[in-house]
């Protein structure tokens, strides 16, 4: 299987602190991968770098054989940790924005998911709860037919009842030619949909294994292994 994402020797510093240090990984297509690590480990920095928002100080990155830039932004769908739409916009305005800006956006898919969530598209973003705003943004991101989905804490602000819907949304809205990279601290919730996991510690790769390998070789869940590796 061809590798969809390639990172080689990535280093990113903030002042004297290195958020990523000589980080390398190759990720194949058709996988849902958990990017796991404690706060400040470099997860968000890696996701932002792959999205093209941040540029590393050293190293190389490729998505679908292309260096990170204008062309890769067309095939990457990115969910930031915090909602970014103006509170004055209506939900349907965000649909129009995505439809105008992204050629691969499937508006009908987004509208159907919003209807399932009972979110009124005439509602203003500012009138919605934090959790509902995050649901809207996830729906928009997952309604693109992208090659790579970069999801930074997609379930961070939603109630437990909505998490299953979010996981189902992720599962049903990507295809075998795409990959999903999910940064999350809700490991026990998301573990059931993961194919592989990356443990990142102090900006370095600590582990990259399939979930099946962990269960067979380590005889434990991803959550249990995470707690062991990071002593939490």
PDB file of C-alpha atoms in Angstrom:
ATOM      1  CA  UNK A   1       0.000   0.000   0.000  1.00  0.00           C
ATOM      2  CA  UNK A   2       1.397   3.409  -0.975  1.00  0.00           C
ATOM      3  CA  UNK A   3       2.268   5.894   1.725  1.00  0.00           C
ATOM      4  CA  UNK A   4       0.011   8.934   1.620  1.00  0.00           C
ATOM      5  CA  UNK A   5       1.817  11.029   4.241  1.00  0.00           C
ATOM      6  CA  UNK A   6       5.592  11.230   4.583  1.00  0.00           C
ATOM      7  CA  UNK A   7       7.487  13.217   7.194  1.00  0.00           C
ATOM      8  CA  UNK A   8      11.265  13.126   7.418  1.00  0.00           C
ATOM      9  CA  UNK A   9      13.321  14.754  10.166  1.00  0.00           C
ATOM     10  CA  UNK A  10      10.717  17.365  11.124  1.00  0.00           C
ATOM     11  CA  UNK A  11      11.873  19.873  13.716  1.00  0.00           C
ATOM     12  CA  UNK A  12       9.837  22.839  14.914  1.00  0.00           C
ATOM     13  CA  UNK A  13      10.982  25.169  17.667  1.00  0.00           C
ATOM     14  CA  UNK A  14       9.157  27.813  19.654  1.00  0.00           C
ATOM     15  CA  UNK A  15      11.992  29.859  21.087  1.00  0.00           C
ATOM     16  CA  UNK A  16      14.314  27.435  22.855  1.00  0.00           C
ATOM     17  CA  UNK A  17      11.675  24.704  23.080  1.00  0.00           C
ATOM     18  CA  UNK A  18      11.356  22.057  20.360  1.00  0.00           C
ATOM     19  CA  UNK A  19       7.719  21.066  19.773  1.00  0.00           C
ATOM     20  CA  UNK A  20       8.906  18.515  17.185  1.00  0.00           C
ATOM     21  CA  UNK A  21      12.391  17.054  17.101  1.00  0.00           C
ATOM     22  CA  UNK A  22      13.682  15.010  14.148  1.00  0.00           C
ATOM     23  CA  UNK A  23      10.209  13.486  13.732  1.00  0.00           C
ATOM     24  CA  UNK A  24       9.772  10.992  10.889  1.00  0.00           C
ATOM     25  CA  UNK A  25       6.773   8.878   9.893  1.00  0.00           C
ATOM     26  CA  UNK A  26       5.179   7.310   6.814  1.00  0.00           C
ATOM     27  CA  UNK A  27       1.409   6.793   6.829  1.00  0.00           C
ATOM     28  CA  UNK A  28      -0.378   4.643   4.225  1.00  0.00           C
ATOM     29  CA  UNK A  29      -3.716   5.397   2.602  1.00  0.00           C
ATOM     30  CA  UNK A  30      -6.895   3.832   3.922  1.00  0.00           C
ATOM     31  CA  UNK A  31      -6.065   4.090   7.618  1.00  0.00           C
ATOM     32  CA  UNK A  32      -7.566   5.806  10.643  1.00  0.00           C
ATOM     33  CA  UNK A  33      -4.669   6.703  12.898  1.00  0.00           C
ATOM     34  CA  UNK A  34      -4.694   8.001  16.448  1.00  0.00           C
ATOM     35  CA  UNK A  35      -2.070  10.639  17.234  1.00  0.00           C
ATOM     36  CA  UNK A  36      -1.703  10.258  20.977  1.00  0.00           C
ATOM     37  CA  UNK A  37       0.394  12.009  23.583  1.00  0.00           C
ATOM     38  CA  UNK A  38       0.122  14.252  26.646  1.00  0.00           C
ATOM     39  CA  UNK A  39      -0.473  17.996  26.393  1.00  0.00           C
ATOM     40  CA  UNK A  40       2.516  19.755  24.875  1.00  0.00           C
ATOM     41  CA  UNK A  41       3.876  16.620  23.212  1.00  0.00           C
ATOM     42  CA  UNK A  42       3.748  18.061  19.676  1.00  0.00           C
ATOM     43  CA  UNK A  43       0.448  16.662  18.363  1.00  0.00           C
ATOM     44  CA  UNK A  44      -1.079  19.984  17.331  1.00  0.00           C
ATOM     45  CA  UNK A  45       2.223  21.214  15.893  1.00  0.00           C
ATOM     46  CA  UNK A  46       2.428  18.120  13.671  1.00  0.00           C
ATOM     47  CA  UNK A  47      -1.172  18.500  12.488  1.00  0.00           C
ATOM     48  CA  UNK A  48      -0.737  22.214  11.781  1.00  0.00           C
ATOM     49  CA  UNK A  49       2.464  21.480   9.865  1.00  0.00           C
ATOM     50  CA  UNK A  50       0.741  18.880   7.693  1.00  0.00           C
ATOM     51  CA  UNK A  51      -2.150  21.278   7.071  1.00  0.00           C
ATOM     52  CA  UNK A  52       0.275  23.933   5.842  1.00  0.00           C
ATOM     53  CA  UNK A  53      -0.464  26.419   8.618  1.00  0.00           C
ATOM     54  CA  UNK A  54       2.967  25.994  10.211  1.00  0.00           C
ATOM     55  CA  UNK A  55       6.289  25.498   8.484  1.00  0.00           C
ATOM     56  CA  UNK A  56       8.891  23.369  10.249  1.00  0.00           C
ATOM     57  CA  UNK A  57      12.371  24.723  10.887  1.00  0.00           C
ATOM     58  CA  UNK A  58      13.882  21.590   9.366  1.00  0.00           C
ATOM     59  CA  UNK A  59      12.780  18.429   7.599  1.00  0.00           C
ATOM     60  CA  UNK A  60      10.525  17.439   4.716  1.00  0.00           C
ATOM     61  CA  UNK A  61       6.800  16.712   4.417  1.00  0.00           C
ATOM     62  CA  UNK A  62       4.804  15.235   1.542  1.00  0.00           C
ATOM     63  CA  UNK A  63       1.158  14.362   1.027  1.00  0.00           C
ATOM     64  CA  UNK A  64       0.281  12.215  -1.994  1.00  0.00           C
ATOM     65  CA  UNK A  65       3.787  12.766  -3.328  1.00  0.00           C
ATOM     66  CA  UNK A  66       3.557  16.558  -3.175  1.00  0.00           C
ATOM     67  CA  UNK A  67       5.413  18.939  -0.895  1.00  0.00           C
ATOM     68  CA  UNK A  68       3.163  20.767   1.559  1.00  0.00           C
ATOM     69  CA  UNK A  69       1.739  23.856  -0.115  1.00  0.00           C
ATOM     70  CA  UNK A  70      -1.138  25.113  -2.246  1.00  0.00           C
ATOM     71  CA  UNK A  71      -1.692  21.789  -3.999  1.00  0.00           C
ATOM     72  CA  UNK A  72      -1.837  19.730  -0.801  1.00  0.00           C
ATOM     73  CA  UNK A  73      -4.296  22.152   0.804  1.00  0.00           C
ATOM     74  CA  UNK A  74      -6.763  21.138  -1.915  1.00  0.00           C
ATOM     75  CA  UNK A  75      -6.712  17.518  -0.722  1.00  0.00           C
ATOM     76  CA  UNK A  76      -6.396  18.044   3.043  1.00  0.00           C
ATOM     77  CA  UNK A  77      -9.435  18.652   5.239  1.00  0.00           C
ATOM     78  CA  UNK A  78      -8.373  20.161   8.566  1.00  0.00           C
ATOM     79  CA  UNK A  79     -10.334  20.443  11.804  1.00  0.00           C
ATOM     80  CA  UNK A  80      -8.610  22.798  14.267  1.00  0.00           C
ATOM     81  CA  UNK A  81      -8.854  22.335  18.003  1.00  0.00           C
ATOM     82  CA  UNK A  82     -10.998  25.463  18.393  1.00  0.00           C
ATOM     83  CA  UNK A  83     -13.965  26.614  16.251  1.00  0.00           C
ATOM     84  CA  UNK A  84     -13.007  29.521  14.008  1.00  0.00           C
ATOM     85  CA  UNK A  85     -16.216  30.791  12.382  1.00  0.00           C
ATOM     86  CA  UNK A  86     -17.530  34.245  13.272  1.00  0.00           C
ATOM     87  CA  UNK A  87     -20.387  34.155  15.774  1.00  0.00           C
ATOM     88  CA  UNK A  88     -22.376  36.448  13.445  1.00  0.00           C
ATOM     89  CA  UNK A  89     -22.565  33.831  10.678  1.00  0.00           C
ATOM     90  CA  UNK A  90     -25.498  31.463  10.303  1.00  0.00           C
ATOM     91  CA  UNK A  91     -24.858  27.762   9.927  1.00  0.00           C
ATOM     92  CA  UNK A  92     -26.010  27.903   6.304  1.00  0.00           C
ATOM     93  CA  UNK A  93     -23.450  30.667   5.679  1.00  0.00           C
ATOM     94  CA  UNK A  94     -20.705  28.229   6.653  1.00  0.00           C
ATOM     95  CA  UNK A  95     -22.126  25.726   4.159  1.00  0.00           C
ATOM     96  CA  UNK A  96     -21.912  28.359   1.429  1.00  0.00           C
ATOM     97  CA  UNK A  97     -18.355  29.205   2.462  1.00  0.00           C
ATOM     98  CA  UNK A  98     -17.212  25.589   2.201  1.00  0.00           C
ATOM     99  CA  UNK A  99     -19.106  25.110  -1.073  1.00  0.00           C
ATOM    100  CA  UNK A 100     -17.420  28.166  -2.598  1.00  0.00           C
ATOM    101  CA  UNK A 101     -13.961  27.458  -1.234  1.00  0.00           C
ATOM    102  CA  UNK A 102     -13.629  23.676  -1.631  1.00  0.00           C
ATOM    103  CA  UNK A 103     -14.439  21.933  -4.896  1.00  0.00           C
ATOM    104  CA  UNK A 104     -14.751  18.573  -3.128  1.00  0.00           C
ATOM    105  CA  UNK A 105     -17.351  19.742  -0.586  1.00  0.00           C
ATOM    106  CA  UNK A 106     -20.537  17.637  -0.582  1.00  0.00           C
ATOM    107  CA  UNK A 107     -23.230  20.058   0.579  1.00  0.00           C
ATOM    108  CA  UNK A 108     -26.035  17.503   0.548  1.00  0.00           C
ATOM    109  CA  UNK A 109     -24.029  15.219   2.829  1.00  0.00           C
ATOM    110  CA  UNK A 110     -23.426  18.084   5.257  1.00  0.00           C
ATOM    111  CA  UNK A 111     -27.092  19.092   5.270  1.00  0.00           C
ATOM    112  CA  UNK A 112     -28.180  15.523   5.989  1.00  0.00           C
ATOM    113  CA  UNK A 113     -25.782  15.226   8.928  1.00  0.00           C
ATOM    114  CA  UNK A 114     -26.877  18.572  10.357  1.00  0.00           C
ATOM    115  CA  UNK A 115     -30.495  17.433  10.080  1.00  0.00           C
ATOM    116  CA  UNK A 116     -29.664  14.209  11.927  1.00  0.00           C
ATOM    117  CA  UNK A 117     -28.059  16.303  14.677  1.00  0.00           C
ATOM    118  CA  UNK A 118     -31.153  18.555  14.732  1.00  0.00           C
ATOM    119  CA  UNK A 119     -29.057  21.645  14.060  1.00  0.00           C
ATOM    120  CA  UNK A 120     -31.059  24.432  12.410  1.00  0.00           C
ATOM    121  CA  UNK A 121     -29.073  25.883   9.510  1.00  0.00           C
ATOM    122  CA  UNK A 122     -30.709  29.272  10.133  1.00  0.00           C
ATOM    123  CA  UNK A 123     -29.150  29.445  13.602  1.00  0.00           C
ATOM    124  CA  UNK A 124     -26.315  31.875  14.189  1.00  0.00           C
ATOM    125  CA  UNK A 125     -23.016  30.330  15.215  1.00  0.00           C
ATOM    126  CA  UNK A 126     -22.936  32.596  18.267  1.00  0.00           C
ATOM    127  CA  UNK A 127     -26.242  31.198  19.541  1.00  0.00           C
ATOM    128  CA  UNK A 128     -24.950  27.618  19.597  1.00  0.00           C
ATOM    129  CA  UNK A 129     -23.268  25.878  22.503  1.00  0.00           C
ATOM    130  CA  UNK A 130     -19.532  25.188  22.267  1.00  0.00           C
ATOM    131  CA  UNK A 131     -20.238  21.506  21.657  1.00  0.00           C
ATOM    132  CA  UNK A 132     -22.738  22.235  18.880  1.00  0.00           C
ATOM    133  CA  UNK A 133     -20.321  24.635  17.172  1.00  0.00           C
ATOM    134  CA  UNK A 134     -17.728  21.879  17.178  1.00  0.00           C
ATOM    135  CA  UNK A 135     -20.246  19.435  15.690  1.00  0.00           C
ATOM    136  CA  UNK A 136     -20.987  21.889  12.871  1.00  0.00           C
ATOM    137  CA  UNK A 137     -17.311  22.267  12.095  1.00  0.00           C
ATOM    138  CA  UNK A 138     -16.721  18.499  12.114  1.00  0.00           C
ATOM    139  CA  UNK A 139     -19.664  17.993   9.744  1.00  0.00           C
ATOM    140  CA  UNK A 140     -18.183  20.553   7.351  1.00  0.00           C
ATOM    141  CA  UNK A 141     -14.711  19.015   7.458  1.00  0.00           C
ATOM    142  CA  UNK A 142     -15.932  15.435   6.991  1.00  0.00           C
ATOM    143  CA  UNK A 143     -18.254  16.431   4.127  1.00  0.00           C
ATOM    144  CA  UNK A 144     -15.261  17.033   1.895  1.00  0.00           C
ATOM    145  CA  UNK A 145     -13.973  14.223  -0.326  1.00  0.00           C
ATOM    146  CA  UNK A 146     -10.401  14.800   0.753  1.00  0.00           C
ATOM    147  CA  UNK A 147      -7.338  12.558   0.642  1.00  0.00           C
ATOM    148  CA  UNK A 148      -6.290  13.377   4.194  1.00  0.00           C
ATOM    149  CA  UNK A 149      -8.387  14.400   7.196  1.00  0.00           C
ATOM    150  CA  UNK A 150      -6.503  16.067  10.050  1.00  0.00           C
ATOM    151  CA  UNK A 151      -8.698  16.189  13.152  1.00  0.00           C
ATOM    152  CA  UNK A 152      -7.386  17.985  16.236  1.00  0.00           C
ATOM    153  CA  UNK A 153      -9.452  16.946  19.280  1.00  0.00           C
ATOM    154  CA  UNK A 154     -12.705  16.368  17.328  1.00  0.00           C
ATOM    155  CA  UNK A 155     -14.555  15.245  20.461  1.00  0.00           C
ATOM    156  CA  UNK A 156     -13.024  17.643  22.945  1.00  0.00           C
ATOM    157  CA  UNK A 157     -16.102  19.759  23.584  1.00  0.00           C
ATOM    158  CA  UNK A 158     -19.009  17.405  22.919  1.00  0.00           C
ATOM    159  CA  UNK A 159     -21.124  15.387  25.301  1.00  0.00           C
ATOM    160  CA  UNK A 160     -20.667  11.598  25.521  1.00  0.00           C
ATOM    161  CA  UNK A 161     -23.967  10.995  23.705  1.00  0.00           C
ATOM    162  CA  UNK A 162     -22.647  12.786  20.615  1.00  0.00           C
ATOM    163  CA  UNK A 163     -19.309  10.954  20.495  1.00  0.00           C
ATOM    164  CA  UNK A 164     -20.723   7.845  18.834  1.00  0.00           C
ATOM    165  CA  UNK A 165     -22.251  10.015  16.107  1.00  0.00           C
ATOM    166  CA  UNK A 166     -18.906  11.719  15.578  1.00  0.00           C
ATOM    167  CA  UNK A 167     -17.096   8.383  15.308  1.00  0.00           C
ATOM    168  CA  UNK A 168     -19.735   7.113  12.885  1.00  0.00           C
ATOM    169  CA  UNK A 169     -19.343  10.310  10.858  1.00  0.00           C
ATOM    170  CA  UNK A 170     -15.596   9.751  10.598  1.00  0.00           C
ATOM    171  CA  UNK A 171     -16.037   6.098   9.614  1.00  0.00           C
ATOM    172  CA  UNK A 172     -18.660   6.689   6.944  1.00  0.00           C
ATOM    173  CA  UNK A 173     -17.193   9.789   5.313  1.00  0.00           C
ATOM    174  CA  UNK A 174     -13.751   8.683   4.261  1.00  0.00           C
ATOM    175  CA  UNK A 175     -12.735   6.076   1.708  1.00  0.00           C
ATOM    176  CA  UNK A 176      -9.960   3.519   1.264  1.00  0.00           C
ATOM    177  CA  UNK A 177      -7.888   6.030  -0.702  1.00  0.00           C
ATOM    178  CA  UNK A 178      -7.885   8.514   2.191  1.00  0.00           C
ATOM    179  CA  UNK A 179      -6.372   8.582   5.659  1.00  0.00           C
ATOM    180  CA  UNK A 180      -7.604  10.134   8.887  1.00  0.00           C
ATOM    181  CA  UNK A 181      -5.207  11.421  11.538  1.00  0.00           C
ATOM    182  CA  UNK A 182      -6.966  12.053  14.856  1.00  0.00           C
ATOM    183  CA  UNK A 183      -5.371  13.832  17.785  1.00  0.00           C
ATOM    184  CA  UNK A 184      -7.326  13.068  20.951  1.00  0.00           C
ATOM    185  CA  UNK A 185      -7.060  12.494  24.681  1.00  0.00           C
ATOM    186  CA  UNK A 186     -10.299  10.453  24.711  1.00  0.00           C
ATOM    187  CA  UNK A 187      -8.461   7.257  23.836  1.00  0.00           C
ATOM    188  CA  UNK A 188     -10.965   4.752  25.188  1.00  0.00           C
ATOM    189  CA  UNK A 189     -13.741   6.389  23.141  1.00  0.00           C
ATOM    190  CA  UNK A 190     -11.894   6.533  19.826  1.00  0.00           C
ATOM    191  CA  UNK A 191      -9.881   3.305  20.104  1.00  0.00           C
ATOM    192  CA  UNK A 192     -12.615   1.182  18.526  1.00  0.00           C
ATOM    193  CA  UNK A 193     -12.294   2.924  15.137  1.00  0.00           C
ATOM    194  CA  UNK A 194      -8.494   3.178  14.995  1.00  0.00           C
ATOM    195  CA  UNK A 195      -6.334   1.054  12.696  1.00  0.00           C
ATOM    196  CA  UNK A 196      -2.997   2.348  13.977  1.00  0.00           C
ATOM    197  CA  UNK A 197      -1.648   4.614  16.704  1.00  0.00           C
ATOM    198  CA  UNK A 198       1.282   6.985  16.968  1.00  0.00           C
ATOM    199  CA  UNK A 199       2.538   7.832  20.449  1.00  0.00           C
ATOM    200  CA  UNK A 200       4.369  11.149  20.471  1.00  0.00           C
ATOM    201  CA  UNK A 201       6.457  12.208  23.460  1.00  0.00           C
ATOM    202  CA  UNK A 202       8.323  15.509  23.765  1.00  0.00           C
ATOM    203  CA  UNK A 203       8.130  15.970  20.003  1.00  0.00           C
ATOM    204  CA  UNK A 204       9.589  12.557  19.205  1.00  0.00           C
ATOM    205  CA  UNK A 205       8.103   9.293  17.993  1.00  0.00           C
ATOM    206  CA  UNK A 206       7.625   6.965  20.963  1.00  0.00           C
ATOM    207  CA  UNK A 207       5.628   4.234  19.185  1.00  0.00           C
ATOM    208  CA  UNK A 208       3.921   3.493  15.870  1.00  0.00           C
ATOM    209  CA  UNK A 209       1.949   0.246  15.766  1.00  0.00           C
ATOM    210  CA  UNK A 210      -1.308  -1.178  14.533  1.00  0.00           C
ATOM    211  CA  UNK A 211      -4.038  -1.568  17.125  1.00  0.00           C
ATOM    212  CA  UNK A 212      -4.165  -5.296  16.374  1.00  0.00           C
ATOM    213  CA  UNK A 213      -0.431  -5.627  17.077  1.00  0.00           C
ATOM    214  CA  UNK A 214      -0.854  -3.908  20.430  1.00  0.00           C
ATOM    215  CA  UNK A 215      -3.696  -6.199  21.431  1.00  0.00           C
ATOM    216  CA  UNK A 216      -1.895  -9.351  20.282  1.00  0.00           C
ATOM    217  CA  UNK A 217       1.663  -8.554  21.379  1.00  0.00           C
ATOM    218  CA  UNK A 218       1.084  -6.391  24.426  1.00  0.00           C
ATOM    219  CA  UNK A 219      -2.130  -8.137  25.511  1.00  0.00           C
ATOM    220  CA  UNK A 220      -3.701  -4.828  26.438  1.00  0.00           C
ATOM    221  CA  UNK A 221      -5.803  -1.996  25.076  1.00  0.00           C
ATOM    222  CA  UNK A 222      -4.350   1.116  23.477  1.00  0.00           C
ATOM    223  CA  UNK A 223      -5.595   3.122  26.455  1.00  0.00           C
ATOM    224  CA  UNK A 224      -3.819   0.801  28.909  1.00  0.00           C
ATOM    225  CA  UNK A 225      -0.566   0.896  26.912  1.00  0.00           C
ATOM    226  CA  UNK A 226      -0.760   4.688  26.696  1.00  0.00           C
ATOM    227  CA  UNK A 227      -1.074   4.943  30.473  1.00  0.00           C
ATOM    228  CA  UNK A 228       1.910   2.628  30.855  1.00  0.00           C
ATOM    229  CA  UNK A 229       4.142   4.455  28.362  1.00  0.00           C
ATOM    230  CA  UNK A 230       3.283   7.891  29.699  1.00  0.00           C
ATOM    231  CA  UNK A 231       2.890   6.767  33.330  1.00  0.00           C
ATOM    232  CA  UNK A 232      -0.504   8.360  33.829  1.00  0.00           C
TER     233      UNK A 232
END
